[in-house]
Coordinates of C-alpha atoms and ligand atoms in Angstrom, one line a residue:
M1 CA -11.9 -11.1 -30.3
L2 CA -9.9 -13.5 -32.5
S3 CA -8.0 -16.3 -30.8
R4 CA -4.9 -18.1 -32.1
V5 CA -4.2 -21.7 -31.1
I6 CA -0.7 -22.8 -30.6
R7 CA -0.3 -26.5 -31.0
S8 CA 2.4 -28.6 -29.5
R9 CA 2.7 -32.4 -29.3
S10 CA 0.4 -33.1 -26.4
Y11 CA -1.5 -30.0 -25.5
K12 CA -2.8 -26.7 -26.8
I13 CA -2.8 -23.2 -25.3
V14 CA -5.3 -20.6 -26.3
V15 CA -3.8 -17.1 -26.3
P16 CA -5.6 -13.9 -27.1
S17 CA -4.5 -12.6 -30.5
T18 CA -4.7 -8.9 -29.9
Q19 CA -3.1 -6.1 -31.9
F20 CA -1.0 -5.6 -28.8
L21 CA 0.5 -9.1 -28.8
R22 CA 1.5 -8.9 -32.4
L23 CA 3.2 -5.5 -32.3
K24 CA 4.9 -5.2 -29.0
S25 CA 8.5 -6.3 -28.5
S26 CA 8.9 -8.2 -25.3
V27 CA 11.3 -7.0 -22.6
T28 CA 13.5 -9.1 -20.2
L29 CA 13.6 -7.9 -16.7
S30 CA 16.8 -6.4 -15.4
S31 CA 17.0 -8.7 -12.3
T32 CA 16.5 -12.3 -11.6
V33 CA 16.2 -14.3 -8.3
N34 CA 20.0 -14.7 -8.3
S35 CA 21.1 -11.5 -10.0
Y36 CA 20.0 -8.1 -8.7
P37 CA 21.7 -4.8 -7.8
T38 CA 23.8 -4.8 -4.7
D39 CA 25.3 -1.3 -5.1
H40 CA 24.5 2.1 -6.7
T41 CA 25.2 2.7 -10.3
N42 CA 27.2 5.6 -11.8
A43 CA 26.6 8.2 -14.6
N44 CA 28.0 5.8 -17.2
V45 CA 25.5 3.0 -16.6
E46 CA 22.6 3.0 -19.1
P47 CA 19.2 3.3 -17.3
Y48 CA 17.0 0.2 -17.6
V49 CA 13.6 0.4 -19.2
T50 CA 10.7 -0.3 -16.8
P51 CA 8.4 -2.5 -18.8
S52 CA 4.6 -2.6 -18.7
F53 CA 2.8 -5.9 -18.2
V54 CA -0.3 -7.0 -20.1
D55 CA -1.5 -10.6 -20.9
N56 CA 1.4 -11.9 -18.8
K57 CA 3.9 -10.3 -21.1
F58 CA 6.5 -7.6 -20.4
F59 CA 6.8 -5.1 -23.2
K60 CA 8.4 -1.7 -23.9
S61 CA 5.9 1.1 -24.2
D62 CA 5.5 3.0 -27.5
S63 CA 5.2 6.1 -25.4
K64 CA 6.9 9.3 -26.4
E65 CA 6.7 10.5 -22.8
W66 CA 9.1 8.9 -20.3
F67 CA 9.9 9.8 -16.7
D68 CA 13.3 9.5 -15.1
I69 CA 13.7 7.4 -12.0
H70 CA 16.5 8.7 -9.9
D71 CA 18.5 6.8 -7.3
P72 CA 17.7 9.0 -4.3
A73 CA 21.2 8.4 -2.8
T74 CA 23.1 9.7 -5.9
N75 CA 20.5 11.3 -8.1
Y76 CA 21.7 9.3 -11.1
V77 CA 19.0 8.2 -13.4
V78 CA 18.6 4.4 -12.9
S79 CA 15.5 3.7 -15.0
K80 CA 12.9 5.2 -17.3
V81 CA 9.2 4.6 -16.9
P82 CA 6.6 5.5 -19.5
Q83 CA 3.4 7.4 -19.4
S84 CA 1.4 4.4 -20.9
T85 CA -0.2 5.4 -24.1
P86 CA -4.1 5.5 -24.4
Q87 CA -3.9 2.3 -26.5
E88 CA -1.8 0.5 -23.9
L89 CA -4.2 1.5 -21.1
E90 CA -7.1 0.3 -23.3
D91 CA -5.2 -3.0 -23.9
A92 CA -4.6 -3.5 -20.1
I93 CA -8.2 -2.9 -19.1
A94 CA -9.5 -5.0 -22.0
S95 CA -7.2 -7.8 -21.0
A96 CA -8.4 -7.7 -17.4
A97 CA -12.1 -7.5 -18.4
K98 CA -11.6 -10.4 -20.8
A99 CA -9.9 -12.5 -18.2
F100 CA -12.5 -11.8 -15.5
P101 CA -15.2 -14.4 -16.4
I102 CA -12.5 -17.1 -16.8
W103 CA -10.7 -16.3 -13.5
K104 CA -14.0 -16.0 -11.7
E105 CA -14.8 -19.6 -12.7
Y106 CA -11.5 -21.0 -11.3
S107 CA -12.4 -23.0 -8.2
I108 CA -11.5 -21.4 -4.9
I109 CA -9.1 -24.2 -4.1
K110 CA -7.3 -23.6 -7.4
R111 CA -7.0 -19.9 -6.7
Q112 CA -5.8 -20.7 -3.2
G113 CA -3.1 -23.1 -4.7
I114 CA -1.8 -20.3 -6.9
A115 CA -1.7 -17.9 -3.8
F116 CA 0.4 -20.5 -1.9
K117 CA 2.8 -20.7 -4.8
F118 CA 2.9 -16.9 -5.1
V119 CA 3.8 -16.6 -1.4
Q120 CA 6.6 -19.1 -1.9
L121 CA 8.0 -17.1 -4.9
L122 CA 7.7 -13.8 -3.0
R123 CA 9.8 -15.3 -0.2
E124 CA 12.4 -16.7 -2.6
N125 CA 12.7 -13.3 -4.4
M126 CA 12.6 -11.2 -1.2
D127 CA 16.2 -9.9 -1.5
R128 CA 15.8 -9.3 -5.2
I129 CA 12.7 -7.1 -4.7
A130 CA 14.4 -5.4 -1.7
S131 CA 17.5 -4.5 -3.7
V132 CA 15.4 -2.8 -6.4
I133 CA 13.6 -0.9 -3.7
V134 CA 16.9 0.3 -2.3
L135 CA 18.0 1.5 -5.7
E136 CA 14.7 3.3 -6.7
Q137 CA 13.4 4.4 -3.3
G138 CA 16.5 4.8 -1.1
K139 CA 15.5 2.9 2.1
T140 CA 18.0 0.6 3.7
F141 CA 18.2 -3.0 2.6
V142 CA 16.9 -4.4 5.9
D143 CA 14.0 -1.9 5.8
A144 CA 13.3 -2.9 2.2
Q145 CA 13.1 -6.5 3.3
G146 CA 10.6 -5.4 5.9
D147 CA 8.6 -3.6 3.1
V148 CA 8.4 -7.0 1.2
T149 CA 7.7 -8.9 4.4
R150 CA 4.7 -6.8 5.4
G151 CA 3.3 -7.3 1.9
L152 CA 4.1 -11.0 2.0
Q153 CA 2.1 -11.3 5.2
V154 CA -0.9 -10.0 3.4
A155 CA -0.4 -12.6 0.7
E156 CA -0.1 -15.3 3.4
A157 CA -3.3 -14.2 5.0
A158 CA -5.0 -14.2 1.6
C159 CA -4.3 -18.0 1.4
N160 CA -7.0 -18.3 4.1
I161 CA -9.6 -17.3 1.5
T162 CA -11.2 -20.8 1.7
N163 CA -12.3 -19.8 5.2
D164 CA -12.8 -16.1 4.7
L165 CA -15.1 -16.5 1.7
K166 CA -17.4 -19.1 3.3
G167 CA -21.1 -18.1 2.8
E168 CA -24.1 -18.4 5.1
T169 CA -26.9 -20.9 4.7
L170 CA -30.1 -21.3 6.6
E171 CA -33.2 -23.4 6.1
V172 CA -35.6 -20.5 6.3
S173 CA -38.8 -22.5 5.8
T174 CA -39.9 -26.1 5.2
D175 CA -37.9 -27.4 2.2
M176 CA -36.6 -23.9 1.5
E177 CA -33.2 -22.6 2.2
T178 CA -31.4 -19.3 1.6
K179 CA -27.7 -19.1 1.1
M180 CA -25.6 -16.0 0.9
I181 CA -22.4 -16.0 -1.1
R182 CA -20.0 -13.2 -2.0
E183 CA -19.0 -12.8 -5.6
P184 CA -16.1 -10.8 -7.2
L185 CA -16.8 -7.3 -8.6
G186 CA -14.8 -7.5 -11.9
V187 CA -11.8 -5.4 -12.7
V188 CA -10.2 -3.6 -9.8
A189 CA -7.6 -0.8 -10.2
S190 CA -4.9 -0.3 -7.6
I191 CA -3.0 3.1 -7.5
C192 CA 0.1 3.1 -5.3
P193 CA 2.5 5.5 -3.6
F194 CA 6.2 5.7 -3.6
N195 CA 7.0 4.9 0.1
F196 CA 6.3 1.2 0.1
P197 CA 7.0 -0.1 -3.4
A198 CA 6.2 -3.8 -2.5
M199 CA 4.0 -3.6 0.6
V200 CA 1.3 -1.3 -0.8
P201 CA 0.7 -3.2 -4.1
L202 CA 0.5 -6.3 -1.9
W203 CA -2.0 -4.7 0.4
S204 CA -4.6 -5.2 -2.2
L205 CA -3.3 -7.5 -5.0
P206 CA -3.4 -10.9 -3.2
L207 CA -7.0 -10.4 -2.0
I208 CA -8.1 -8.9 -5.4
L209 CA -6.9 -12.2 -7.0
V210 CA -8.1 -14.8 -4.5
T211 CA -11.6 -13.3 -4.4
G212 CA -11.8 -13.8 -8.2
N213 CA -11.3 -10.2 -9.4
T214 CA -8.8 -9.2 -12.0
A215 CA -6.5 -6.2 -11.6
V216 CA -4.9 -3.3 -13.3
V217 CA -2.1 -1.9 -11.0
K218 CA -0.5 1.5 -11.4
P219 CA 2.6 1.6 -9.2
S220 CA 4.1 5.0 -8.3
E221 CA 6.0 6.3 -11.3
R222 CA 8.9 7.0 -8.9
V223 CA 9.4 3.3 -7.8
P224 CA 7.7 0.9 -10.2
G225 CA 10.5 -1.8 -10.1
A226 CA 9.1 -3.9 -7.2
A227 CA 5.6 -4.1 -8.7
I228 CA 7.0 -5.4 -12.0
I229 CA 8.8 -8.2 -10.2
I230 CA 5.7 -9.0 -8.2
A231 CA 3.8 -9.3 -11.5
Q232 CA 6.4 -11.7 -12.9
L233 CA 6.0 -13.9 -9.8
A234 CA 2.2 -13.9 -10.0
A235 CA 2.4 -15.2 -13.6
E236 CA 5.0 -17.8 -12.5
A237 CA 2.7 -18.9 -9.7
G238 CA 0.0 -19.6 -12.2
V239 CA -2.1 -16.4 -12.4
P240 CA -3.5 -16.7 -16.0
A241 CA -2.9 -14.0 -18.7
G242 CA -4.9 -10.9 -18.2
V243 CA -5.7 -11.4 -14.6
L244 CA -3.0 -9.0 -13.5
N245 CA -1.8 -6.1 -15.6
I246 CA 0.6 -3.2 -14.9
V247 CA 0.3 0.2 -16.4
H248 CA 2.4 3.3 -15.7
G249 CA 2.1 7.1 -15.6
K250 CA 0.6 10.0 -13.8
H251 CA -2.7 11.8 -14.1
D252 CA -3.7 10.5 -17.5
T253 CA -3.4 6.9 -16.4
V254 CA -5.3 7.6 -13.1
N255 CA -8.1 9.4 -15.0
K256 CA -8.5 6.5 -17.4
L257 CA -8.7 4.0 -14.5
I258 CA -11.3 6.1 -12.7
E259 CA -13.4 6.8 -15.8
D260 CA -13.4 3.4 -17.6
P261 CA -16.8 1.7 -16.9
R262 CA -15.1 -1.8 -16.9
I263 CA -13.3 -0.9 -13.7
K264 CA -15.6 -1.5 -10.8
A265 CA -13.5 -0.5 -7.8
L266 CA -10.4 1.6 -7.0
T267 CA -8.0 1.0 -4.2
F268 CA -5.7 4.0 -3.6
V269 CA -2.9 4.7 -1.2
G270 CA -1.1 8.1 -1.3
G271 CA -1.4 11.7 -0.4
D272 CA -4.5 13.8 0.4
K273 CA -4.8 15.6 -2.8
A274 CA -4.8 12.7 -5.2
G275 CA -6.8 10.5 -2.8
K276 CA -9.7 13.0 -2.4
Y277 CA -9.8 13.5 -6.2
I278 CA -9.9 9.8 -6.9
Y279 CA -12.4 9.1 -4.1
E280 CA -14.8 11.9 -5.2
K281 CA -14.6 11.2 -8.9
G282 CA -14.7 7.4 -8.5
T283 CA -17.7 7.3 -6.2
S284 CA -19.5 9.9 -8.3
L285 CA -19.2 7.4 -11.1
G286 CA -20.7 4.7 -8.9
K287 CA -17.5 2.8 -8.1
R288 CA -16.3 1.4 -4.8
V289 CA -13.3 3.3 -3.6
Q290 CA -11.0 2.8 -0.6
A291 CA -8.4 5.5 -0.2
N292 CA -5.7 5.6 2.5
L293 CA -4.4 9.2 2.8
G294 CA -1.8 11.2 4.7
A295 CA -1.1 11.2 8.4
K296 CA 0.3 12.9 11.4
N297 CA 0.9 10.3 14.0
H298 CA 1.4 11.2 17.7
L299 CA 3.2 9.3 20.5
V300 CA 2.2 10.3 24.0
V301 CA 4.7 9.5 26.8
L302 CA 3.6 9.5 30.4
P303 CA 6.1 10.1 33.3
D304 CA 5.5 6.5 34.6
S305 CA 6.8 4.9 31.4
N306 CA 10.1 3.0 31.0
K307 CA 12.4 5.7 29.7
Q308 CA 14.9 3.6 27.8
Q309 CA 12.2 1.5 26.2
F310 CA 10.5 4.7 25.1
V311 CA 13.7 6.4 23.8
N312 CA 14.6 3.3 21.7
A313 CA 11.1 3.1 20.3
I314 CA 10.7 6.7 19.4
N315 CA 14.0 6.9 17.5
G316 CA 13.1 3.9 15.3
A317 CA 9.5 5.1 14.8
A318 CA 10.4 8.7 14.0
F319 CA 13.5 8.4 11.9
G320 CA 13.3 4.8 10.4
A321 CA 12.8 4.8 6.6
A322 CA 13.8 8.5 6.8
G323 CA 10.4 9.3 8.3
Q324 CA 8.7 8.3 5.0
R325 CA 6.2 5.9 6.5
C326 CA 2.5 6.7 6.8
M327 CA 2.7 5.3 10.3
A328 CA 5.9 7.1 11.3
I329 CA 5.7 9.0 14.6
S330 CA 6.1 12.6 13.5
V331 CA 4.8 14.2 16.8
L332 CA 6.0 13.4 20.3
V333 CA 3.7 14.6 23.0
T334 CA 5.6 14.8 26.2
V335 CA 3.4 14.9 29.3
G336 CA 4.9 16.9 32.3
K337 CA 8.4 16.1 33.2
T338 CA 9.0 13.8 30.2
K339 CA 9.9 16.9 28.3
E340 CA 13.4 16.4 29.9
W341 CA 13.7 13.1 28.1
V342 CA 14.1 14.9 24.8
N343 CA 17.8 15.2 25.4
D344 CA 18.2 11.4 25.5
I345 CA 16.3 11.2 22.2
V346 CA 18.6 13.8 20.6
E347 CA 21.8 12.0 21.9
D348 CA 20.6 8.7 20.5
A349 CA 19.5 10.2 17.2
K350 CA 22.9 11.7 16.8
L351 CA 24.3 8.1 16.7
L352 CA 22.0 7.0 13.8
K353 CA 24.0 6.6 10.6
V354 CA 22.5 8.2 7.5
G355 CA 23.7 6.9 4.2
S356 CA 23.4 4.5 1.3
G357 CA 20.7 1.9 1.7
F358 CA 23.1 -0.7 0.4
D359 CA 25.5 0.0 3.3
P360 CA 24.6 -2.4 6.2
A361 CA 25.7 0.2 8.7
S362 CA 23.1 2.8 7.6
D363 CA 20.1 3.3 9.8
L364 CA 18.3 5.5 7.4
G365 CA 18.6 6.5 3.7
P366 CA 17.8 9.6 1.7
L367 CA 14.5 11.3 0.9
I368 CA 12.8 10.3 -2.3
N369 CA 13.7 13.4 -4.2
S370 CA 15.2 16.9 -4.0
G371 CA 11.7 18.4 -3.9
S372 CA 11.0 16.6 -0.7
L373 CA 14.3 17.7 0.8
V374 CA 13.6 21.4 -0.1
K375 CA 10.1 21.1 1.3
S376 CA 11.4 19.7 4.6
H377 CA 14.0 22.5 4.9
E378 CA 11.2 25.1 4.3
I379 CA 9.0 23.7 6.9
I380 CA 11.8 23.5 9.5
E381 CA 12.9 27.1 8.8
D382 CA 9.3 28.4 8.9
S383 CA 8.5 26.6 12.1
V384 CA 11.7 28.0 13.8
K385 CA 10.7 31.5 12.7
N386 CA 7.3 30.9 14.4
G387 CA 8.6 29.7 17.8
A388 CA 9.9 26.2 17.4
T389 CA 13.4 25.3 18.7
L390 CA 15.9 23.2 16.8
A391 CA 17.1 20.6 19.3
L392 CA 18.8 18.6 16.5
D393 CA 19.4 20.0 13.0
G394 CA 19.8 17.4 10.2
R395 CA 19.9 19.9 7.4
G396 CA 23.0 20.0 5.2
Y397 CA 23.9 16.4 6.2
K398 CA 26.3 14.7 3.7
P399 CA 27.5 11.1 4.0
A400 CA 31.3 10.8 4.1
D401 CA 31.4 8.8 0.9
E402 CA 31.7 11.3 -2.1
R403 CA 29.5 9.2 -4.3
F404 CA 26.5 10.4 -2.3
S405 CA 27.3 14.1 -2.3
K406 CA 24.3 14.8 -4.5
G407 CA 21.9 12.5 -2.6
N408 CA 18.7 13.8 -0.9
F409 CA 20.0 13.4 2.6
L410 CA 18.5 14.9 5.7
G411 CA 19.8 13.8 9.1
P412 CA 17.4 13.2 12.0
T413 CA 15.9 16.5 13.1
V414 CA 14.2 17.3 16.4
L415 CA 12.0 20.4 16.9
T416 CA 10.8 21.3 20.4
N417 CA 8.3 23.9 21.5
V418 CA 6.1 23.0 18.6
K419 CA 2.5 24.1 18.6
P420 CA -0.5 23.8 16.4
G421 CA -0.4 26.7 13.9
Q422 CA 3.3 26.0 13.0
R423 CA 3.9 24.2 9.7
A424 CA 5.9 21.4 11.5
Y425 CA 2.7 20.5 13.4
D426 CA 0.1 21.3 10.8
E427 CA 1.6 19.6 7.7
E428 CA 2.7 16.1 6.9
I429 CA 6.5 16.6 6.4
F430 CA 7.3 12.9 5.4
A431 CA 10.9 13.2 6.5
P432 CA 13.0 12.3 9.6
V433 CA 11.7 15.3 11.5
L434 CA 10.3 14.8 15.0
S435 CA 8.1 17.7 16.4
V436 CA 7.8 17.8 20.1
V437 CA 4.8 19.3 21.8
N438 CA 4.7 19.5 25.6
V439 CA 1.5 19.3 27.6
E440 CA 0.8 18.9 31.4
T441 CA -1.9 16.2 31.4
I442 CA -3.2 13.1 29.6
D443 CA -6.4 15.0 28.9
E444 CA -4.6 17.8 27.1
A445 CA -2.8 15.2 25.0
I446 CA -6.1 13.6 24.0
E447 CA -7.6 17.0 23.2
L448 CA -4.7 17.9 21.0
I449 CA -4.7 14.6 19.1
N450 CA -8.4 14.5 18.6
A451 CA -8.3 18.1 17.2
N452 CA -5.8 17.0 14.6
K453 CA -7.4 16.3 11.2
Y454 CA -5.6 12.9 10.7
G455 CA -6.5 9.6 12.3
N456 CA -4.0 7.1 11.1
G457 CA -2.0 6.0 14.1
V458 CA -1.3 7.0 17.7
S459 CA 0.7 5.5 20.6
I460 CA 0.9 5.9 24.3
F461 CA 3.8 4.8 26.4
T462 CA 3.0 4.2 30.1
S463 CA 3.4 1.5 32.8
S464 CA -0.2 2.1 34.0
G465 CA -2.9 -0.1 32.6
S466 CA -5.6 2.2 33.7
S467 CA -4.0 5.2 32.0
A468 CA -3.7 3.2 28.9
Q469 CA -7.3 2.2 29.0
Y470 CA -8.4 5.8 29.8
F471 CA -6.5 6.9 26.7
T472 CA -7.5 4.1 24.3
K473 CA -11.2 4.7 25.1
R474 CA -11.1 8.5 24.5
I475 CA -8.7 8.8 21.5
D476 CA -10.3 9.2 18.1
V477 CA -7.6 7.5 15.9
G478 CA -8.0 4.3 13.9
Q479 CA -4.8 2.4 15.0
V480 CA -3.8 2.7 18.6
G481 CA -0.6 1.4 20.2
V482 CA 0.1 0.9 23.9
N483 CA 3.9 0.7 24.4
V484 CA 4.0 -0.1 20.7
P485 CA 5.2 2.8 18.6
I486 CA 3.9 1.8 15.2
P487 CA 0.6 -0.1 15.8
V488 CA -0.1 -1.5 12.3
P489 CA -2.1 -4.6 12.8
L490 CA -1.1 -7.9 11.1
P491 CA -3.3 -8.7 8.1
M492 CA -5.7 -11.1 9.9
F493 CA -7.0 -7.6 11.0
S494 CA -7.5 -4.6 8.7
F495 CA -5.4 -1.4 8.3
T496 CA -7.9 0.9 10.1
G497 CA -6.7 4.5 9.6
S498 CA -9.6 6.8 10.2
R499 CA -10.9 10.4 9.9
G500 CA -8.7 12.5 7.6
S501 CA -6.4 9.5 6.9
F502 CA -9.0 7.4 5.2
L503 CA -11.9 7.8 2.7
G504 CA -14.3 5.0 2.2
D505 CA -16.2 2.5 4.3
L506 CA -14.2 -0.6 4.1
N507 CA -10.5 -0.7 5.0
F508 CA -7.6 -2.5 3.3
Y509 CA -7.2 -6.3 3.8
G510 CA -8.6 -8.5 6.7
K511 CA -12.4 -9.0 6.7
S512 CA -13.1 -5.5 5.4
G513 CA -10.8 -6.1 2.5
V514 CA -12.8 -9.2 1.5
T515 CA -16.0 -7.3 1.9
F516 CA -14.7 -4.4 -0.2
L517 CA -13.7 -6.7 -3.1
T518 CA -16.9 -8.8 -3.2
K519 CA -20.7 -8.2 -3.4
P520 CA -23.3 -10.4 -1.7
K521 CA -25.7 -12.5 -3.5
T522 CA -28.6 -14.5 -1.8
I523 CA -30.1 -17.6 -3.4
T524 CA -33.4 -18.8 -2.0
A525 CA -34.3 -22.3 -3.3
S526 CA -37.2 -24.5 -2.6
W527 CA -37.0 -28.3 -3.2
K528 CA -40.3 -29.7 -2.2
S529 CA -40.4 -33.2 -0.7
N530 CA -43.0 -35.6 -2.0
L531 CA -44.8 -35.7 1.3
I532 CA -46.0 -32.1 1.5
D533 CA -49.5 -31.0 2.2
E534 CA -51.8 -30.7 -0.9
E535 CA -52.7 -27.2 0.3
I536 CA -49.3 -25.8 -0.5
L537 CA -49.5 -27.0 -4.1
K538 CA -52.5 -24.7 -4.7
P539 CA -51.6 -21.5 -6.7
S540 CA -51.6 -18.3 -4.6
T541 CA -51.3 -14.6 -5.5
S542 CA -50.8 -13.4 -1.9
M543 CA -47.4 -12.2 -0.6
P544 CA -45.2 -15.3 0.2
V545 CA -44.3 -15.3 3.9
Q546 CA -42.6 -18.6 4.1
Q547 CA -43.7 -19.9 7.5
Ligands
LIG601 P1 1.0 10.8 -4.1 O1 -0.4 11.1 -3.7 O2 1.8 11.8 -4.7 O3 0.9 9.6 -5.2 C1 0.2 8.4 -5.0 C2 -0.3 7.9 -6.3 O4 -1.3 8.8 -6.9 C3 0.8 7.7 -7.4 O5 0.6 6.6 -8.1 C4 0.6 9.0 -8.2 O6 1.0 8.8 -9.6 C5 -0.8 9.3 -8.2 N1 -1.1 10.7 -8.2 C6 -0.4 11.7 -7.6 N2 -1.0 12.9 -7.8 C7 -2.1 12.7 -8.5 C8 -3.2 13.5 -9.0 N3 -3.2 14.8 -8.8 N4 -4.2 12.9 -9.7 C9 -4.2 11.6 -9.9 N5 -3.2 10.8 -9.5 C10 -2.2 11.3 -8.8 O7 1.6 10.1 -2.8 P2 3.1 9.7 -2.7 O8 3.9 10.9 -2.5 O9 3.5 8.7 -3.7 O10 3.1 8.9 -1.3 C11 3.2 9.6 0.0 C12 1.9 9.8 0.6 O11 1.2 8.6 0.7 C13 2.0 10.4 2.0 O12 1.0 11.4 2.1 C14 1.7 9.2 2.9 O13 1.1 9.5 4.1 C15 0.7 8.5 2.0 N6 0.6 7.1 2.4 C16 -0.5 6.7 3.2 C17 -0.6 5.4 3.6 C18 -1.8 5.1 4.5 O14 -2.0 3.9 4.6 N7 -2.5 6.0 5.0 C19 0.4 4.5 3.3 C20 1.4 4.9 2.5 C21 1.5 6.2 2.1

């Protein structure tokens, strides 16, 4: 490819001179570190264009196909995001492939330095990113700050790459040593869901970069704004052109990322249908794939637990983020007399304020779209028809402020007498709906949970160490909490969802993340000293055994 050299007084910068760079008009982002949305827009405000990002440049897509991004609290269109054109997808992948050999040659200490700077910029821009999340995704501002923080923590852990990527060396024979190093794979594609617009791109991106890979990221077409800011910060931190690219769209984009031979690995987080498709197609083409899928997380409460501690925990875990967390508690398993504690949960849930994410008084915001609201209503109705009882009905909830009369709001909802076979138990609702199943013993609880197809998270509340140990040894779920309702490990460990909640062999971030993003290479070298036995210098055709 041709290169153009821009000369200035004291230095020169080589930039790729692609068709892309010549023809695309650059776009300025709609927010800055000091200027970002602090309230909802109205029908008269022109939606901003979500740009794409290739070669460290933001540009407006040439696409004829654009998707509306609605503010879930008002349903006004706040932005438009393109289905990236085939040429734009090609440009993004080509840019990442071209940058790979250059980025791979950056010393580890240089990549670490950029990661430190990236962390600093993420922290400085936290409120800016959070505000865009509130506008596009709907969660409360404090919760959106948490979304950024959990991603930031992965970026912080990635700064430890100088330790995490250390190889192994052994003198295996006289004057001969073998060292094992791990090398990057090449271009890695990351496909993200709507519910954590900052955290999920940051689950993979920092490690993709520090391990020496390059990236093509496809944020959810429903909430791309946070990923766009993250890309800007990465470039500002010193990530060179081409190392991180952002494309948009739906199936056509995903299919290109799966099929293009330059992409060596795919990281996916989202629902079961897309995840299975991407995993099966990606692995059949010989790619590494890690796919975090849907969930149904249970919390078991034993009669010996601290009741108030439990009630506080369940309300946050079930209804926070409007239940749109992959680790939200969606099933409460009451053991024995704890079924009577449901009244306390209901009374506390009634106190939660549902409303605008920009209102500091709100405890939870709206659902992502009207389709999700309709689906939740259908599941609630169907489950009630089939034997469940509505202990708290959040349907029809409208915030007092008229501006939000068209928002996708569902108040906290509690269904009791839920059983397997009812939709509320069998399906992931992804809404502030808590299904309560009552059992008589801890063994029944374990049997119920182990028979569920998902294995993302589970929690037990008890004051008995031996009951907790009995439970944690027998439960077949990847992330287990004891008196901790949402047991997502910090990123010095990995996110270890299992069974139906994960496809692949190596989990996101932590040691598994580094292993997923690198391949081992062994180098065996012999440097003979001058004092060696003459015998060894004689040629031999027998199998070397290196004693
Ligand atoms: P989704 O599967 O609809 O979308 C995820 C991504 O896949 C998006 O980028 C989307 O454009 C793409 N996509 C969707 N359908 C596709 C298809 N048929 N073919 C190819 N690509 C497709 O998921 P979502 O609704 O954005 O997110 C919610 C889901 O994500 C929930 O099921 C939730 O449990 C899950 N989730 C899981 C985890 C986890 O760690 N297990 C974390 C967050 C979210």
